[in-house]
């Protein structure tokens, strides 16, 4: 196999959502089962029929043309109408009769619904796979073969393109749709200023808890920078794409497996329901004369809800001079706030992205690309307990599910070696926003300026997992290989 150059990746061969955010207002995830292996291979072949470097704009603008997988190439000043990407489960690879499937990593083959994998990331209790929706539960998950992710500029484009995809799925009885998860930006991304000199953080996406989101995506070697600059060291390309120097070795995999994996990645697909009403009640119950609701929300997250980081502005979300998008990530913890007086050591952004903190693991080896959007209508505090589900749905992308996504969830979110995070009895605490908390054991420490600490206990879990799947995100060349009939040496596999 030819050596891959980490400073010059082939963007035509890489699925776009691995390396770039699309910033489109609408998203739909189609959960598909392969019913006919031959038909499914034709389906995949149709999605990668055109050379994206030549046909991207033409294909994206024609309402009756077969949708095409979006690559990581720069589309210039004209954003396409939609972006389409695809992920395959291990069972999906088997259903396609991929001879290399058995040599993929064990955690990927087991799947997100497997008991040991669910326990590792804290999917227990109400978050356990048995409670999952959308046919992602253990009884149905083996039939989940493909997650097709479609982004669109408008709901009309989303529905029009979905109709084309659904018609293609039913051709030759190729695929069956098991479920569908929709997402929509709470505030439109369109026609917003993009100058990094702006201090208007309203240009950032929002989540139902009220926080600005999408701020600290990693800067990846050889890839154009993210919209908001990341102050941290550039992360090696091998942390997000397979087949590049410095990646985690996959011992035992043969050349054919490695070739199939090149320029691909892995992702944890997650449906995360947010208890916005419960979070609102938590803030009310724990505010005090010295700790306003907004300051408490900031302490729990590590940023004010408008995105301004506590390390740079511990007392107000509107500092003078204002913080720009160019500098909003320009901070560290160990040098600027080692004791967590500004930003608690146990805060959400500090636990999931510890920057220069001295903690378990090398931070740069555990970064994750997040591609998630809200689902459900905006929360109205005047109508609590409305019975409407809302949260985030999307993908957490990395080259190793075990050493990136699972490591962060197991060691940093739900139990860690951070300093001073254990309870007095020695048991670990969990991330206050994302962790697997319960009223019996939740515990959050807020260091005060006078050396004392404020301890908050008795809060429930704010984010409950409602679904998940482990996906392989093949390159364009790998998708074309998977769409070809299996060779004579590959024994027939069940089409599920």
XYZ file of C-alpha atoms in Angstrom:
496
model
C 0.000 0.000 0.000
C 1.301 3.496 -0.754
C 2.285 5.555 2.285
C -0.229 8.245 3.218
C 1.127 11.762 3.719
C -0.296 13.306 6.923
C 0.520 16.793 5.671
C -1.297 16.310 2.379
C -4.357 14.073 2.822
C -6.432 13.213 -0.234
C -9.557 15.237 0.596
C -11.358 13.780 -2.444
C -11.183 10.339 -0.810
C -12.314 11.341 2.709
C -15.903 11.752 3.860
C -16.518 15.395 4.577
C -18.011 15.280 8.067
C -14.848 13.711 9.465
C -12.807 16.851 8.830
C -15.271 19.729 8.440
C -18.475 21.051 9.935
C -21.177 21.849 7.398
C -23.156 24.417 9.451
C -26.496 23.611 7.871
C -29.785 24.143 9.696
C -31.329 20.696 9.155
C -30.117 17.125 9.562
C -31.665 13.674 9.222
C -30.184 10.318 10.215
C -31.708 7.319 8.433
C -31.190 3.996 10.228
C -31.123 1.298 7.545
C -31.096 -2.483 7.319
C -29.571 -4.309 4.361
C -32.159 -6.731 2.994
C -30.447 -7.622 -0.260
C -26.651 -7.577 -0.381
C -26.483 -7.114 -4.148
C -29.031 -4.303 -4.059
C -27.215 -2.643 -1.147
C -23.945 -2.696 -3.057
C -25.713 -1.016 -5.988
C -27.144 1.545 -3.561
C -23.679 2.428 -2.242
C -22.216 2.484 -5.760
C -24.852 5.020 -6.825
C -23.875 7.329 -3.948
C -20.233 7.467 -5.089
C -20.802 7.347 -8.826
C -19.422 10.795 -9.620
C -16.022 12.361 -9.145
C -16.808 14.886 -6.413
C -14.089 17.250 -7.619
C -15.931 17.675 -10.921
C -19.581 17.053 -10.161
C -20.144 18.316 -6.616
C -22.010 21.491 -7.476
C -23.920 20.010 -10.430
C -25.084 16.957 -8.502
C -26.037 18.963 -5.427
C -28.101 21.494 -7.366
C -30.198 19.104 -9.466
C -33.375 18.052 -7.683
C -33.751 14.759 -9.547
C -30.132 13.549 -9.469
C -29.010 10.696 -7.235
C -27.534 12.252 -4.077
C -23.777 11.852 -3.706
C -21.554 11.337 -0.682
C -19.932 14.624 0.328
C -16.147 14.619 0.532
C -13.789 16.887 2.427
C -12.847 19.010 -0.580
C -13.339 22.769 -0.319
C -16.565 23.809 -2.029
C -15.490 27.453 -2.233
C -17.896 30.310 -1.667
C -21.027 28.426 -2.752
C -22.329 26.025 -0.147
C -24.144 23.019 -1.655
C -27.850 22.462 -1.002
C -27.126 19.354 1.045
C -24.313 17.175 2.362
C -24.575 13.388 2.612
C -22.428 10.883 4.497
C -22.580 7.232 5.426
C -21.479 4.992 8.280
C -21.565 1.185 8.471
C -21.866 -1.042 11.521
C -19.934 -4.281 11.824
C -23.126 -6.140 10.951
C -23.390 -3.899 7.909
C -19.944 -4.947 6.720
C -20.896 -8.586 7.231
C -24.171 -8.102 5.342
C -22.173 -6.602 2.451
C -19.990 -9.724 2.538
C -16.819 -7.744 3.273
C -14.095 -10.341 3.781
C -12.093 -7.970 6.014
C -14.914 -7.376 8.530
C -13.660 -9.823 11.173
C -10.318 -8.032 11.468
C -11.814 -4.755 12.617
C -11.340 -3.709 16.286
C -13.223 -5.728 18.888
C -15.138 -2.771 20.325
C -16.475 -1.898 16.886
C -17.510 -5.494 16.242
C -19.255 -5.717 19.617
C -21.313 -2.589 18.963
C -22.463 0.221 21.241
C -25.343 -1.895 22.552
C -23.095 -4.675 23.898
C -23.220 -4.792 27.734
C -19.473 -4.336 28.211
C -19.317 -1.380 25.841
C -22.386 0.273 27.361
C -20.970 -0.127 30.878
C -17.658 1.359 29.754
C -19.255 4.633 28.633
C -21.816 4.840 31.456
C -24.908 3.762 29.519
C -26.580 2.218 32.554
C -29.979 2.462 34.214
C -32.307 4.631 32.147
C -29.488 4.991 29.599
C -29.009 1.242 29.176
C -29.319 -0.113 25.628
C -32.471 -2.032 26.598
C -34.170 1.370 26.915
C -32.994 2.671 23.544
C -35.385 3.790 20.827
C -35.358 3.687 17.024
C -34.587 -0.050 16.772
C -31.153 0.600 18.312
C -31.863 -1.638 21.321
C -30.099 -5.030 21.637
C -33.064 -6.975 20.272
C -33.022 -4.996 17.025
C -29.498 -3.552 16.787
C -28.026 -6.491 14.820
C -30.314 -5.390 11.977
C -28.863 -1.846 12.040
C -26.403 -1.865 9.152
C -26.142 1.698 7.858
C -26.581 5.171 9.328
C -27.095 7.618 6.465
C -26.639 11.240 7.572
C -28.138 14.027 5.465
C -27.619 17.738 6.125
C -29.621 20.376 4.251
C -29.984 24.148 3.973
C -33.783 23.992 4.276
C -36.516 21.587 5.318
C -37.692 21.475 1.698
C -34.258 20.364 0.478
C -34.065 17.848 3.331
C -37.395 16.258 2.377
C -36.693 16.350 -1.365
C -33.310 14.676 -1.008
C -34.653 12.189 1.530
C -37.326 11.147 -0.963
C -34.630 10.398 -3.550
C -32.662 8.346 -1.036
C -35.718 6.409 0.114
C -36.635 5.575 -3.472
C -33.092 4.350 -4.043
C -33.273 2.231 -0.862
C -36.406 0.404 -1.986
C -35.060 -0.366 -5.447
C -34.531 -4.131 -5.744
C -35.620 -4.388 -2.095
C -32.096 -3.289 -1.188
C -32.641 -1.677 2.199
C -35.363 -1.172 4.775
C -35.649 1.945 6.924
C -35.771 0.994 10.613
C -36.048 4.504 12.034
C -35.231 8.141 11.451
C -33.785 10.831 13.720
C -34.201 14.484 12.759
C -32.246 17.452 14.073
C -32.592 21.189 13.545
C -30.499 24.166 14.608
C -32.146 26.164 17.391
C -31.013 29.361 15.681
C -30.241 29.541 11.984
C -26.620 29.307 10.864
C -27.409 31.175 7.673
C -26.438 34.754 6.888
C -24.423 35.121 10.075
C -21.148 37.083 10.195
C -18.057 34.911 10.131
C -15.377 37.442 11.098
C -13.127 36.146 13.863
C -12.901 39.705 15.133
C -16.553 39.638 16.165
C -17.470 39.526 19.840
C -21.004 38.395 18.990
C -21.161 34.780 20.125
C -24.720 34.464 18.813
C -23.108 33.172 15.595
C -22.273 29.964 17.489
C -24.704 27.019 17.512
C -26.803 26.508 20.643
C -27.965 23.491 22.654
C -31.180 23.126 24.638
C -29.454 23.831 27.955
C -28.794 27.322 26.604
C -25.057 27.004 26.010
C -23.177 28.048 22.892
C -21.680 24.929 21.305
C -19.145 23.852 18.705
C -16.412 26.064 20.144
C -13.425 23.800 20.806
C -13.076 21.476 17.829
C -9.490 20.266 17.337
C -7.202 21.682 14.704
C -6.074 18.672 12.685
C -2.725 18.280 10.931
C -2.873 19.000 7.201
C -6.538 20.110 7.340
C -7.970 23.654 7.028
C -8.629 25.121 10.508
C -12.035 25.122 12.156
C -14.252 28.206 12.176
C -13.254 29.073 15.752
C -9.468 28.733 16.199
C -8.315 26.113 18.698
C -5.492 27.339 20.934
C -4.208 23.848 21.656
C -1.520 21.940 19.795
C -2.360 20.678 16.339
C -3.610 17.084 16.606
C -1.984 14.449 14.352
C -4.149 13.385 11.426
C -3.781 9.789 12.624
C -6.126 10.589 15.537
C -9.019 10.990 13.102
C -8.092 9.047 9.960
C -6.859 5.497 9.655
C -3.704 4.509 7.800
C -1.503 7.481 8.721
C 1.810 7.365 10.615
C 1.501 7.560 14.386
C -1.894 5.895 14.616
C -2.788 3.169 17.053
C -1.544 -0.052 15.512
C -4.086 -2.691 14.586
C -2.012 -5.832 15.062
C -3.233 -8.873 13.235
C -5.025 -7.014 10.470
C -3.972 -8.101 7.013
C -3.131 -5.803 4.124
C -6.625 -6.042 2.638
C -8.193 -4.911 5.915
C -5.760 -2.030 6.275
C -6.418 -0.962 2.696
C -10.168 -0.918 3.340
C -9.626 1.211 6.443
C -7.323 3.812 4.858
C -8.740 7.353 4.951
C -11.659 6.046 6.983
C -12.585 6.674 10.590
C -14.896 5.466 13.340
C -17.783 7.213 15.037
C -20.089 6.748 17.984
C -23.580 7.661 16.835
C -25.473 8.972 19.872
C -29.031 10.063 20.676
C -28.766 12.092 23.892
C -31.942 13.339 25.562
C -31.499 16.443 27.688
C -33.639 17.037 30.779
C -33.884 20.777 30.280
C -36.654 21.215 32.832
C -34.682 19.231 35.407
C -31.603 21.347 34.718
C -33.663 24.525 35.105
C -35.000 23.312 38.467
C -31.471 22.358 39.542
C -30.247 25.915 38.926
C -33.162 27.375 40.893
C -32.694 24.973 43.816
C -28.958 25.651 44.161
C -28.642 29.368 43.501
C -27.636 31.569 46.422
C -26.716 35.223 47.122
C -23.115 34.361 46.212
C -23.954 32.010 43.331
C -26.469 33.217 40.753
C -28.207 30.796 38.411
C -26.029 31.919 35.514
C -22.803 31.647 37.484
C -23.798 28.148 38.641
C -24.566 27.153 35.049
C -21.160 28.509 34.038
C -19.351 26.671 36.841
C -20.972 23.374 35.861
C -20.009 23.784 32.199
C -16.766 25.794 32.390
C -18.110 28.519 30.112
C -20.816 31.096 30.459
C -23.852 30.165 28.426
C -22.809 32.613 25.690
C -19.528 30.703 25.310
C -17.162 33.029 27.174
C -14.749 30.800 29.158
C -14.507 31.172 32.926
C -10.706 31.068 32.828
C -10.692 34.289 30.791
C -13.676 35.906 32.527
C -14.631 34.349 35.888
C -17.030 37.068 37.056
C -19.019 38.160 34.002
C -20.154 36.879 30.612
C -19.564 40.340 29.150
C -15.946 41.241 29.969
C -14.253 44.456 28.940
C -12.591 44.422 26.541
C -14.868 41.809 24.942
C -13.540 38.400 23.953
C -13.539 37.723 20.205
C -14.058 34.442 18.385
C -10.337 34.570 17.559
C -9.420 34.453 21.259
C -12.316 32.556 22.864
C -10.197 29.365 23.035
C -6.973 31.117 24.007
C -6.552 29.714 27.524
C -5.114 26.822 29.525
C -5.839 25.346 32.950
C -2.591 24.238 34.588
C -0.839 27.577 34.067
C -3.821 29.919 34.456
C -6.157 28.182 36.905
C -4.488 25.139 38.507
C -6.823 24.982 41.520
C -10.045 25.533 39.592
C -10.996 28.761 41.366
C -12.038 30.268 38.045
C -13.148 27.108 36.249
C -13.824 24.106 38.520
C -11.615 21.121 37.766
C -14.773 19.012 37.502
C -16.545 21.275 34.998
C -17.796 19.740 31.782
C -15.377 21.325 29.320
C -12.418 20.746 31.628
C -13.221 17.063 32.038
C -13.869 16.388 28.348
C -10.989 18.541 27.055
C -8.410 18.984 29.855
C -6.005 21.025 27.708
C -2.722 21.295 29.663
C -3.980 19.737 32.890
C -1.850 16.914 34.233
C -4.355 14.073 34.188
C -4.711 10.443 33.186
C -3.709 10.048 29.553
C -2.085 12.365 27.023
C -4.753 14.892 26.117
C -3.789 15.147 22.444
C -4.355 11.389 22.041
C -7.956 11.579 23.221
C -9.452 14.447 21.239
C -12.798 13.874 19.495
C -14.548 15.612 16.592
C -18.202 16.324 17.455
C -20.902 16.532 14.765
C -24.125 16.840 16.762
C -27.247 18.992 16.415
C -30.294 19.562 18.622
C -33.526 17.658 18.179
C -36.906 18.691 19.534
C -38.403 22.197 19.820
C -36.783 24.958 21.903
C -37.535 24.750 25.619
C -40.086 27.227 26.960
C -39.564 27.756 30.734
C -43.143 28.992 31.049
C -44.299 25.508 29.944
C -42.207 23.044 31.979
C -42.814 19.309 31.854
C -44.333 19.581 28.383
C -43.593 15.913 27.714
C -41.617 16.699 24.549
C -38.278 14.948 24.058
C -35.356 17.204 23.186
C -31.622 16.771 23.132
C -28.680 16.197 20.791
C -28.191 13.628 18.050
C -25.061 13.091 16.015
C -21.625 11.544 15.766
C -18.480 11.608 17.871
C -15.677 10.883 15.411
C -12.238 9.416 16.080
C -9.743 6.892 14.746
C -10.178 4.670 17.812
C -13.480 4.164 19.609
C -11.636 2.479 22.476
C -8.825 4.955 23.048
C -10.711 8.151 22.251
C -14.498 8.079 22.693
C -14.628 5.272 25.265
C -11.542 6.517 27.111
C -13.011 9.996 27.563
C -16.391 8.656 28.698
C -14.931 6.086 31.084
C -11.966 7.913 32.560
C -12.826 11.588 32.363
C -16.623 11.854 32.279
C -17.689 9.052 34.629
C -14.599 8.503 36.757
C -11.177 10.060 36.461
C -7.735 10.618 37.866
C -8.177 14.375 37.945
C -6.866 16.011 41.127
C -9.381 16.639 43.926
C -12.381 15.169 42.101
C -12.990 12.229 44.405
C -15.570 12.395 47.174
C -14.369 12.209 50.804
C -14.939 8.439 50.794
C -12.558 8.100 47.833
C -15.148 7.267 45.197
C -14.916 9.215 41.938
C -17.282 11.974 40.952
C -18.808 12.340 37.490
C -19.229 15.126 34.967
C -22.150 17.213 36.270
C -23.660 17.778 32.838
C -22.917 14.582 30.915
C -22.108 12.015 33.595
C -24.126 9.039 34.765
C -25.285 10.817 37.934
C -28.060 9.990 40.364
C -29.431 11.858 43.408
C -27.779 9.287 45.686
C -24.209 9.805 44.514
C -23.922 13.051 42.496
C -21.265 15.409 43.814
C -19.848 18.614 42.353
C -17.143 20.762 43.950
C -16.841 24.508 43.300
C -13.643 26.033 44.761
C -14.160 29.519 46.197
C -11.744 32.452 46.190
C -11.315 32.301 49.980
C -10.043 28.731 49.864
C -13.328 27.092 50.860
C -15.452 24.960 48.594
C -19.125 24.821 47.730
C -20.377 21.252 47.435
C -23.524 20.479 45.454
C -25.144 17.060 45.840
C -28.373 15.254 45.114
C -28.881 16.135 41.455
C -30.079 13.661 38.862
C -28.721 12.784 35.447
C -29.312 15.623 32.982
C -28.387 13.711 29.797
C -29.840 10.265 29.115
C -28.698 8.083 26.239
C -31.646 7.098 24.033
C -29.715 5.351 21.295
C -26.290 4.534 19.957
C -24.323 2.674 17.307
C -20.659 2.183 16.494
C -19.906 3.093 12.888
C -17.066 2.750 10.407
C -16.877 5.762 8.084
C -15.251 4.410 4.905
C -13.314 6.451 2.380
C -14.760 6.988 -1.084
C -12.406 4.365 -2.512
C -13.420 1.934 0.248
C -17.107 2.550 -0.482
C -16.458 1.753 -4.136
C -14.643 -1.413 -3.085
C -17.517 -2.412 -0.802
C -19.995 -1.811 -3.626
C -18.238 -4.337 -5.865
C -19.357 -7.993 -5.836
C -17.330 -10.137 -3.413
C -14.506 -12.096 -5.013
C -14.592 -15.836 -5.428
C -12.395 -16.356 -2.369
C -14.913 -14.671 -0.099
C -17.530 -17.151 1.131
C -21.102 -16.014 0.962
C -22.274 -14.251 4.095
C -25.876 -13.868 5.198
C -27.549 -10.717 3.932
C -29.299 -10.418 7.354
